[in-house]
N, CA, C and O atoms as a GROMACS GRO file, in nm:
protein
  396
    1MET      N    1   0.083  -0.120   0.000
    1MET     CA    2   0.000  -0.001  -0.001
    1MET      C    3   0.087   0.126   0.000
    1MET      O    4   0.061   0.219  -0.077
    2LEU      N    5   0.188   0.130   0.086
    2LEU     CA    6   0.272   0.248   0.093
    2LEU      C    7   0.351   0.268  -0.037
    2LEU      O    8   0.375   0.381  -0.079
    3LYS      N    9   0.390   0.158  -0.100
    3LYS     CA   10   0.465   0.169  -0.225
    3LYS      C   11   0.375   0.226  -0.336
    3LYS      O   12   0.422   0.306  -0.416
    4SER      N   13   0.249   0.186  -0.340
    4SER     CA   14   0.161   0.238  -0.444
    4SER      C   15   0.130   0.386  -0.418
    4SER      O   16   0.115   0.464  -0.512
    5ILE      N   17   0.119   0.425  -0.291
    5ILE     CA   18   0.097   0.567  -0.260
    5ILE      C   19   0.219   0.648  -0.304
    5ILE      O   20   0.205   0.752  -0.368
    6PHE      N   21   0.338   0.599  -0.269
    6PHE     CA   22   0.459   0.671  -0.308
    6PHE      C   23   0.474   0.680  -0.459
    6PHE      O   24   0.511   0.785  -0.512
    7ASN      N   25   0.447   0.571  -0.528
    7ASN     CA   26   0.455   0.572  -0.675
    7ASN      C   27   0.354   0.668  -0.736
    7ASN      O   28   0.384   0.731  -0.837
    8ALA      N   29   0.237   0.679  -0.676
    8ALA     CA   30   0.137   0.773  -0.725
    8ALA      C   31   0.182   0.917  -0.706
    8ALA      O   32   0.157   1.003  -0.791
    9PHE      N   33   0.250   0.944  -0.593
    9PHE     CA   34   0.300   1.080  -0.570
    9PHE      C   35   0.411   1.118  -0.668
    9PHE      O   36   0.416   1.232  -0.714
   10ILE      N   37   0.499   1.024  -0.700
   10ILE     CA   38   0.612   1.059  -0.786
   10ILE      C   39   0.582   1.034  -0.933
   10ILE      O   40   0.672   1.045  -1.016
   11SER      N   41   0.460   1.003  -0.966
   11SER     CA   42   0.428   0.974  -1.106
   11SER      C   43   0.420   1.101  -1.191
   11SER      O   44   0.431   1.093  -1.314
   12ASN      N   45   0.402   1.215  -1.130
   12ASN     CA   46   0.397   1.337  -1.208
   12ASN      C   47   0.476   1.450  -1.139
   12ASN      O   48   0.519   1.436  -1.024
   13LYS      N   49   0.494   1.560  -1.210
   13LYS     CA   50   0.575   1.670  -1.158
   13LYS      C   51   0.511   1.737  -1.037
   13LYS      O   52   0.581   1.781  -0.946
   14ALA      N   53   0.379   1.746  -1.034
   14ALA     CA   54   0.311   1.811  -0.924
   14ALA      C   55   0.330   1.730  -0.795
   14ALA      O   56   0.351   1.789  -0.689
   15GLY      N   57   0.322   1.600  -0.803
   15GLY     CA   58   0.343   1.518  -0.687
   15GLY      C   59   0.484   1.525  -0.633
   15GLY      O   60   0.505   1.528  -0.512
   16LYS      N   61   0.581   1.529  -0.724
   16LYS     CA   62   0.720   1.543  -0.681
   16LYS      C   63   0.744   1.675  -0.613
   16LYS      O   64   0.814   1.682  -0.512
   17LEU      N   65   0.685   1.783  -0.668
   17LEU     CA   66   0.698   1.913  -0.608
   17LEU      C   67   0.633   1.917  -0.469
   17LEU      O   68   0.687   1.978  -0.377
   18TYR      N   69   0.517   1.850  -0.456
   18TYR     CA   70   0.448   1.846  -0.326
   18TYR      C   71   0.533   1.773  -0.222
   18TYR      O   72   0.547   1.822  -0.110
   19LEU      N   73   0.588   1.656  -0.257
   19LEU     CA   74   0.671   1.583  -0.164
   19LEU      C   75   0.799   1.659  -0.131
   19LEU      O   76   0.845   1.656  -0.016
   20ALA      N   77   0.859   1.727  -0.229
   20ALA     CA   78   0.980   1.806  -0.204
   20ALA      C   79   0.948   1.923  -0.111
   20ALA      O   80   1.030   1.958  -0.025
   21SER      N   81   0.831   1.984  -0.127
   21SER     CA   82   0.797   2.096  -0.039
   21SER      C   83   0.774   2.050   0.104
   21SER      O   84   0.804   2.124   0.197
   22ILE      N   85   0.720   1.930   0.123
   22ILE     CA   86   0.704   1.876   0.256
   22ILE      C   87   0.841   1.849   0.319
   22ILE      O   88   0.862   1.877   0.437
   23LEU      N   89   0.934   1.795   0.240
   23LEU     CA   90   1.070   1.770   0.291
   23LEU      C   91   1.137   1.901   0.328
   23LEU      O   92   1.202   1.909   0.433
   24ILE      N   93   1.125   2.003   0.247
   24ILE     CA   94   1.181   2.135   0.277
   24ILE      C   95   1.116   2.194   0.402
   24ILE      O   96   1.184   2.257   0.483
   25LEU      N   97   0.987   2.174   0.419
   25LEU     CA   98   0.918   2.224   0.538
   25LEU      C   99   0.970   2.154   0.664
   25LEU      O  100   0.991   2.219   0.767
   26ILE      N  101   0.990   2.026   0.657
   26ILE     CA  102   1.043   1.951   0.774
   26ILE      C  103   1.185   1.997   0.805
   26ILE      O  104   1.219   2.020   0.922
   27ILE      N  105   1.268   2.012   0.703
   27ILE     CA  106   1.405   2.056   0.726
   27ILE      C  107   1.409   2.197   0.784
   27ILE      O  108   1.488   2.226   0.874
   28SER      N  109   1.323   2.284   0.733
   28SER     CA  110   1.321   2.423   0.784
   28SER      C  111   1.273   2.424   0.929
   28SER      O  112   1.321   2.506   1.008
   29ASN      N  113   1.181   2.336   0.968
   29ASN     CA  114   1.140   2.332   1.108
   29ASN      C  115   1.255   2.286   1.197
   29ASN      O  116   1.269   2.333   1.310
   30ILE      N  117   1.336   2.195   1.148
   30ILE     CA  118   1.453   2.150   1.226
   30ILE      C  119   1.553   2.264   1.240
   30ILE      O  120   1.609   2.286   1.347
   31ILE      N  121   1.575   2.339   1.131
   31ILE     CA  122   1.668   2.452   1.135
   31ILE      C  123   1.615   2.561   1.229
   31ILE      O  124   1.692   2.619   1.305
   32ILE      N  125   1.488   2.589   1.224
   32ILE     CA  126   1.430   2.692   1.310
   32ILE      C  127   1.437   2.651   1.457
   32ILE      O  128   1.459   2.736   1.543
   33SER      N  129   1.419   2.524   1.486
   33SER     CA  130   1.428   2.480   1.626
   33SER      C  131   1.570   2.497   1.679
   33SER      O  132   1.589   2.515   1.799
   34ALA      N  133   1.670   2.491   1.593
   34ALA     CA  134   1.809   2.508   1.636
   34ALA      C  135   1.844   2.656   1.648
   34ALA      O  136   1.921   2.694   1.737
   35ASN      N  137   1.789   2.741   1.562
   35ASN     CA  138   1.820   2.884   1.564
   35ASN      C  139   1.694   2.961   1.528
   35ASN      O  140   1.652   2.961   1.412
   36SER      N  141   1.633   3.026   1.625
   36SER     CA  142   1.506   3.094   1.604
   36SER      C  143   1.521   3.224   1.523
   36SER      O  144   1.420   3.284   1.486
   37ASN      N  145   1.642   3.268   1.497
   37ASN     CA  146   1.661   3.389   1.418
   37ASN      C  147   1.641   3.367   1.269
   37ASN      O  148   1.640   3.462   1.192
   38LEU      N  149   1.625   3.242   1.229
   38LEU     CA  150   1.610   3.210   1.087
   38LEU      C  151   1.464   3.189   1.052
   38LEU      O  152   1.432   3.097   0.975
   39TYR      N  153   1.374   3.271   1.104
   39TYR     CA  154   1.232   3.254   1.079
   39TYR      C  155   1.195   3.278   0.934
   39TYR      O  156   1.091   3.230   0.889
   40LEU      N  157   1.277   3.351   0.859
   40LEU     CA  158   1.250   3.378   0.719
   40LEU      C  159   1.250   3.246   0.637
   40LEU      O  160   1.172   3.232   0.542
   41ILE      N  161   1.337   3.153   0.674
   41ILE     CA  162   1.342   3.024   0.605
   41ILE      C  163   1.209   2.950   0.624
   41ILE      O  164   1.157   2.890   0.530
   42GLY      N  165   1.155   2.956   0.744
   42GLY     CA  166   1.026   2.892   0.772
   42GLY      C  167   0.914   2.954   0.691
   42GLY      O  168   0.827   2.882   0.640
   43THR      N  169   0.914   3.087   0.679
   43THR     CA  170   0.811   3.156   0.602
   43THR      C  171   0.819   3.117   0.455
   43THR      O  172   0.717   3.089   0.393
   44ILE      N  173   0.938   3.114   0.401
   44ILE     CA  174   0.956   3.077   0.260
   44ILE      C  175   0.914   2.931   0.237
   44ILE      O  176   0.852   2.900   0.136
   45SER      N  177   0.947   2.844   0.328
   45SER     CA  178   0.911   2.703   0.310
   45SER      C  179   0.761   2.683   0.320
   45SER      O  180   0.706   2.599   0.248
   46VAL      N  181   0.692   2.757   0.405
   46VAL     CA  182   0.545   2.747   0.413
   46VAL      C  183   0.482   2.801   0.285
   46VAL      O  184   0.386   2.743   0.235
   47LEU      N  185   0.532   2.910   0.232
   47LEU     CA  186   0.481   2.963   0.107
   47LEU      C  187   0.503   2.866  -0.007
   47LEU      O  188   0.416   2.850  -0.093
   48LEU      N  189   0.619   2.800  -0.010
   48LEU     CA  190   0.644   2.700  -0.112
   48LEU      C  191   0.549   2.581  -0.094
   48LEU      O  192   0.500   2.527  -0.193
   49TYR      N  193   0.524   2.542   0.029
   49TYR     CA  194   0.432   2.431   0.056
   49TYR      C  195   0.290   2.464   0.008
   49TYR      O  196   0.224   2.381  -0.054
   50VAL      N  197   0.244   2.585   0.039
   50VAL     CA  198   0.108   2.624   0.000
   50VAL      C  199   0.098   2.631  -0.153
   50VAL      O  200  -0.004   2.590  -0.210
   51THR      N  201   0.202   2.683  -0.220
   51THR     CA  202   0.202   2.687  -0.365
   51THR      C  203   0.198   2.547  -0.425
   51THR      O  204   0.122   2.520  -0.519
   52ALA      N  205   0.280   2.459  -0.370
   52ALA     CA  206   0.280   2.320  -0.418
   52ALA      C  207   0.148   2.252  -0.391
   52ALA      O  208   0.101   2.173  -0.473
   53LEU      N  209   0.087   2.281  -0.276
   53LEU     CA  210  -0.041   2.224  -0.241
   53LEU      C  211  -0.150   2.267  -0.340
   53LEU      O  212  -0.230   2.185  -0.384
   54ILE      N  213  -0.152   2.394  -0.374
   54ILE     CA  214  -0.252   2.443  -0.470
   54ILE      C  215  -0.227   2.382  -0.608
   54ILE      O  216  -0.321   2.340  -0.676
   55TYR      N  217  -0.100   2.376  -0.649
   55TYR     CA  218  -0.070   2.319  -0.780
   55TYR      C  219  -0.107   2.170  -0.785
   55TYR      O  220  -0.162   2.123  -0.885
   56TYR      N  221  -0.078   2.097  -0.676
   56TYR     CA  222  -0.107   1.956  -0.674
   56TYR      C  223  -0.257   1.930  -0.666
   56TYR      O  224  -0.307   1.837  -0.729
   57SER      N  225  -0.329   2.010  -0.592
   57SER     CA  226  -0.474   1.991  -0.584
   57SER      C  227  -0.542   2.022  -0.719
   57SER      O  228  -0.642   1.960  -0.754
   58ARG      N  229  -0.487   2.117  -0.792
   58ARG     CA  230  -0.541   2.143  -0.927
   58ARG      C  231  -0.509   2.027  -1.021
   58ARG      O  232  -0.589   1.993  -1.108
   59GLN      N  233  -0.391   1.966  -1.003
   59GLN     CA  234  -0.354   1.851  -1.084
   59GLN      C  235  -0.443   1.732  -1.054
   59GLN      O  236  -0.474   1.655  -1.145
   60MET      N  237  -0.486   1.716  -0.927
   60MET     CA  238  -0.571   1.605  -0.885
   60MET      C  239  -0.720   1.637  -0.913
   60MET      O  240  -0.808   1.555  -0.886
   61GLU      N  241  -0.746   1.756  -0.968
   61GLU     CA  242  -0.881   1.800  -1.001
   61GLU      C  243  -0.973   1.797  -0.877
   61GLU      O  244  -1.085   1.747  -0.880
   62THR      N  245  -0.919   1.853  -0.770
   62THR     CA  246  -0.994   1.863  -0.645
   62THR      C  247  -1.086   1.984  -0.653
   62THR      O  248  -1.054   2.082  -0.720
   63ASN      N  249  -1.199   1.975  -0.585
   63ASN     CA  250  -1.292   2.087  -0.580
   63ASN      C  251  -1.228   2.208  -0.513
   63ASN      O  252  -1.139   2.192  -0.429
   64ILE      N  253  -1.271   2.328  -0.549
   64ILE     CA  254  -1.211   2.449  -0.499
   64ILE      C  255  -1.231   2.462  -0.346
   64ILE      O  256  -1.144   2.514  -0.277
   65TRP      N  257  -1.345   2.415  -0.294
   65TRP     CA  258  -1.368   2.427  -0.150
   65TRP      C  259  -1.277   2.335  -0.072
   65TRP      O  260  -1.237   2.367   0.040
   66VAL      N  261  -1.243   2.221  -0.130
   66VAL     CA  262  -1.148   2.130  -0.065
   66VAL      C  263  -1.007   2.192  -0.064
   66VAL      O  264  -0.935   2.181   0.035
   67THR      N  265  -0.970   2.258  -0.174
   67THR     CA  266  -0.842   2.323  -0.181
   67THR      C  267  -0.832   2.436  -0.078
   67THR      O  268  -0.731   2.449  -0.009
   68VAL      N  269  -0.937   2.516  -0.066
   68VAL     CA  270  -0.939   2.623   0.032
   68VAL      C  271  -0.930   2.568   0.174
   68VAL      O  272  -0.860   2.623   0.258
   69LEU      N  273  -1.003   2.458   0.199
   69LEU     CA  274  -0.997   2.395   0.330
   69LEU      C  275  -0.859   2.343   0.360
   69LEU      O  276  -0.810   2.360   0.472
   70LEU      N  277  -0.794   2.281   0.264
   70LEU     CA  278  -0.661   2.227   0.287
   70LEU      C  279  -0.557   2.338   0.307
   70LEU      O  280  -0.464   2.323   0.387
   71VAL      N  281  -0.572   2.450   0.235
   71VAL     CA  282  -0.481   2.562   0.255
   71VAL      C  283  -0.506   2.622   0.394
   71VAL      O  284  -0.410   2.662   0.460
   72ALA      N  285  -0.630   2.631   0.439
   72ALA     CA  286  -0.660   2.681   0.573
   72ALA      C  287  -0.604   2.589   0.680
   72ALA      O  288  -0.556   2.636   0.783
   73LEU      N  289  -0.612   2.458   0.657
   73LEU     CA  290  -0.557   2.364   0.752
   73LEU      C  291  -0.405   2.371   0.761
   73LEU      O  292  -0.346   2.332   0.862
   74THR      N  293  -0.344   2.420   0.654
   74THR     CA  294  -0.198   2.436   0.654
   74THR      C  295  -0.151   2.532   0.761
   74THR      O  296  -0.038   2.520   0.810
   75LEU      N  297  -0.236   2.626   0.799
   75LEU     CA  298  -0.199   2.724   0.903
   75LEU      C  299  -0.184   2.657   1.040
   75LEU      O  300  -0.120   2.712   1.130
   76VAL      N  301  -0.242   2.540   1.056
   76VAL     CA  302  -0.229   2.462   1.180
   76VAL      C  303  -0.124   2.356   1.150
   76VAL      O  304  -0.135   2.286   1.049
   77PRO      N  305  -0.022   2.340   1.234
   77PRO     CA  306   0.082   2.241   1.202
   77PRO      C  307   0.030   2.100   1.178
   77PRO      O  308   0.082   2.030   1.091
   78PHE      N  309  -0.071   2.058   1.251
   78PHE     CA  310  -0.127   1.925   1.229
   78PHE      C  311  -0.199   1.917   1.096
   78PHE      O  312  -0.214   1.808   1.039
   79GLY      N  313  -0.243   2.031   1.044
   79GLY     CA  314  -0.313   2.034   0.915
   79GLY      C  315  -0.224   1.992   0.801
   79GLY      O  316  -0.274   1.940   0.701
   80ILE      N  317  -0.094   2.012   0.811
   80ILE     CA  318  -0.003   1.969   0.706
   80ILE      C  319  -0.007   1.819   0.693
   80ILE      O  320  -0.009   1.766   0.582
   81TRP      N  321  -0.009   1.748   0.805
   81TRP     CA  322  -0.016   1.602   0.800
   81TRP      C  323  -0.153   1.556   0.754
   81TRP      O  324  -0.164   1.454   0.686
   82MET      N  325  -0.258   1.631   0.789
   82MET     CA  326  -0.393   1.594   0.743
   82MET      C  327  -0.404   1.606   0.591
   82MET      O  328  -0.465   1.521   0.527
   83THR      N  329  -0.344   1.713   0.532
   83THR     CA  330  -0.349   1.726   0.387
   83THR      C  331  -0.266   1.618   0.318
   83THR      O  332  -0.305   1.569   0.212
   84LEU      N  333  -0.154   1.582   0.377
   84LEU     CA  334  -0.073   1.474   0.320
   84LEU      C  335  -0.152   1.343   0.321
   84LEU      O  336  -0.152   1.268   0.223
   85ILE      N  337  -0.220   1.315   0.432
   85ILE     CA  338  -0.301   1.192   0.442
   85ILE      C  339  -0.417   1.197   0.343
   85ILE      O  340  -0.452   1.095   0.284
   86TYR      N  341  -0.477   1.315   0.324
   86TYR     CA  342  -0.587   1.329   0.230
   86TYR      C  343  -0.541   1.291   0.090
   86TYR      O  344  -0.606   1.211   0.022
   87PHE      N  345  -0.429   1.348   0.046
   87PHE     CA  346  -0.379   1.320  -0.089
   87PHE      C  347  -0.329   1.176  -0.100
   87PHE      O  348  -0.342   1.114  -0.206
   88ALA      N  349  -0.273   1.123   0.007
   88ALA     CA  350  -0.227   0.983   0.001
   88ALA      C  351  -0.345   0.891  -0.018
   88ALA      O  352  -0.338   0.798  -0.098
   89ARG      N  353  -0.454   0.914   0.055
   89ARG     CA  354  -0.572   0.830   0.040
   89ARG      C  355  -0.632   0.846  -0.100
   89ARG      O  356  -0.672   0.747  -0.161
   90LYS      N  357  -0.637   0.968  -0.149
   90LYS     CA  358  -0.696   0.991  -0.281
   90LYS      C  359  -0.609   0.924  -0.388
   90LYS      O  360  -0.662   0.863  -0.481
   91ASN      N  361  -0.476   0.936  -0.375
   91ASN     CA  362  -0.385   0.869  -0.468
   91ASN      C  363  -0.400   0.719  -0.464
   91ASN      O  364  -0.398   0.653  -0.568
   92TYR      N  365  -0.414   0.665  -0.344
   92TYR     CA  366  -0.426   0.520  -0.328
   92TYR      C  367  -0.553   0.470  -0.397
   92TYR      O  368  -0.550   0.368  -0.466
   93TYR      N  369  -0.664   0.541  -0.379
   93TYR     CA  370  -0.790   0.498  -0.444
   93TYR      C  371  -0.782   0.513  -0.594
   93TYR      O  372  -0.838   0.431  -0.667
   94LEU      N  373  -0.712   0.619  -0.645
   94LEU     CA  374  -0.697   0.634  -0.788
   94LEU      C  375  -0.612   0.525  -0.849
   94LEU      O  376  -0.643   0.473  -0.956
   95THR      N  377  -0.503   0.491  -0.780
   95THR     CA  378  -0.416   0.386  -0.835
   95THR      C  379  -0.484   0.250  -0.825
   95THR      O  380  -0.462   0.164  -0.911
   96GLN      N  381  -0.566   0.229  -0.724
   96GLN     CA  382  -0.637   0.102  -0.715
   96GLN      C  383  -0.740   0.088  -0.822
   96GLN      O  384  -0.761  -0.022  -0.873
   97SER      N  385  -0.807   0.198  -0.860
   97SER     CA  386  -0.906   0.191  -0.964
   97SER      C  387  -0.845   0.175  -1.103
   97SER      O  388  -0.909   0.121  -1.194
   98GLU      N  389  -0.717   0.223  -1.120
   98GLU     CA  390  -0.651   0.208  -1.248
   98GLU      C  391  -0.598   0.068  -1.269
   98GLU      O  392  -0.587   0.023  -1.383
   99ASP      N  393  -0.564  -0.002  -1.160
   99ASP     CA  394  -0.506  -0.138  -1.172
   99ASP      C  395  -0.604  -0.240  -1.218
   99ASP      O  396  -0.569  -0.357  -1.232
   0.00000   0.00000   0.00000
């Protein structure tokens, strides 16, 4: 199951950008926890994440209200994981229906 989810994410450019933005967000959180003066890195990584989220949701042909909800949830740290789980489940169901 995890392999099919990962393959669905990396099957197109939007998914790769989305996963890369999550990785950058995690790394920036680690950097910020070590040095709080680097808050600009966190701001840039969140903006990159939101941009990748919007691009990926348009690629997945998600409804506009779902995209707005996911971007709003991004403002809450737990919301980032909720959006990742949302897309992982959607990707899993899409790949299962294609097989």
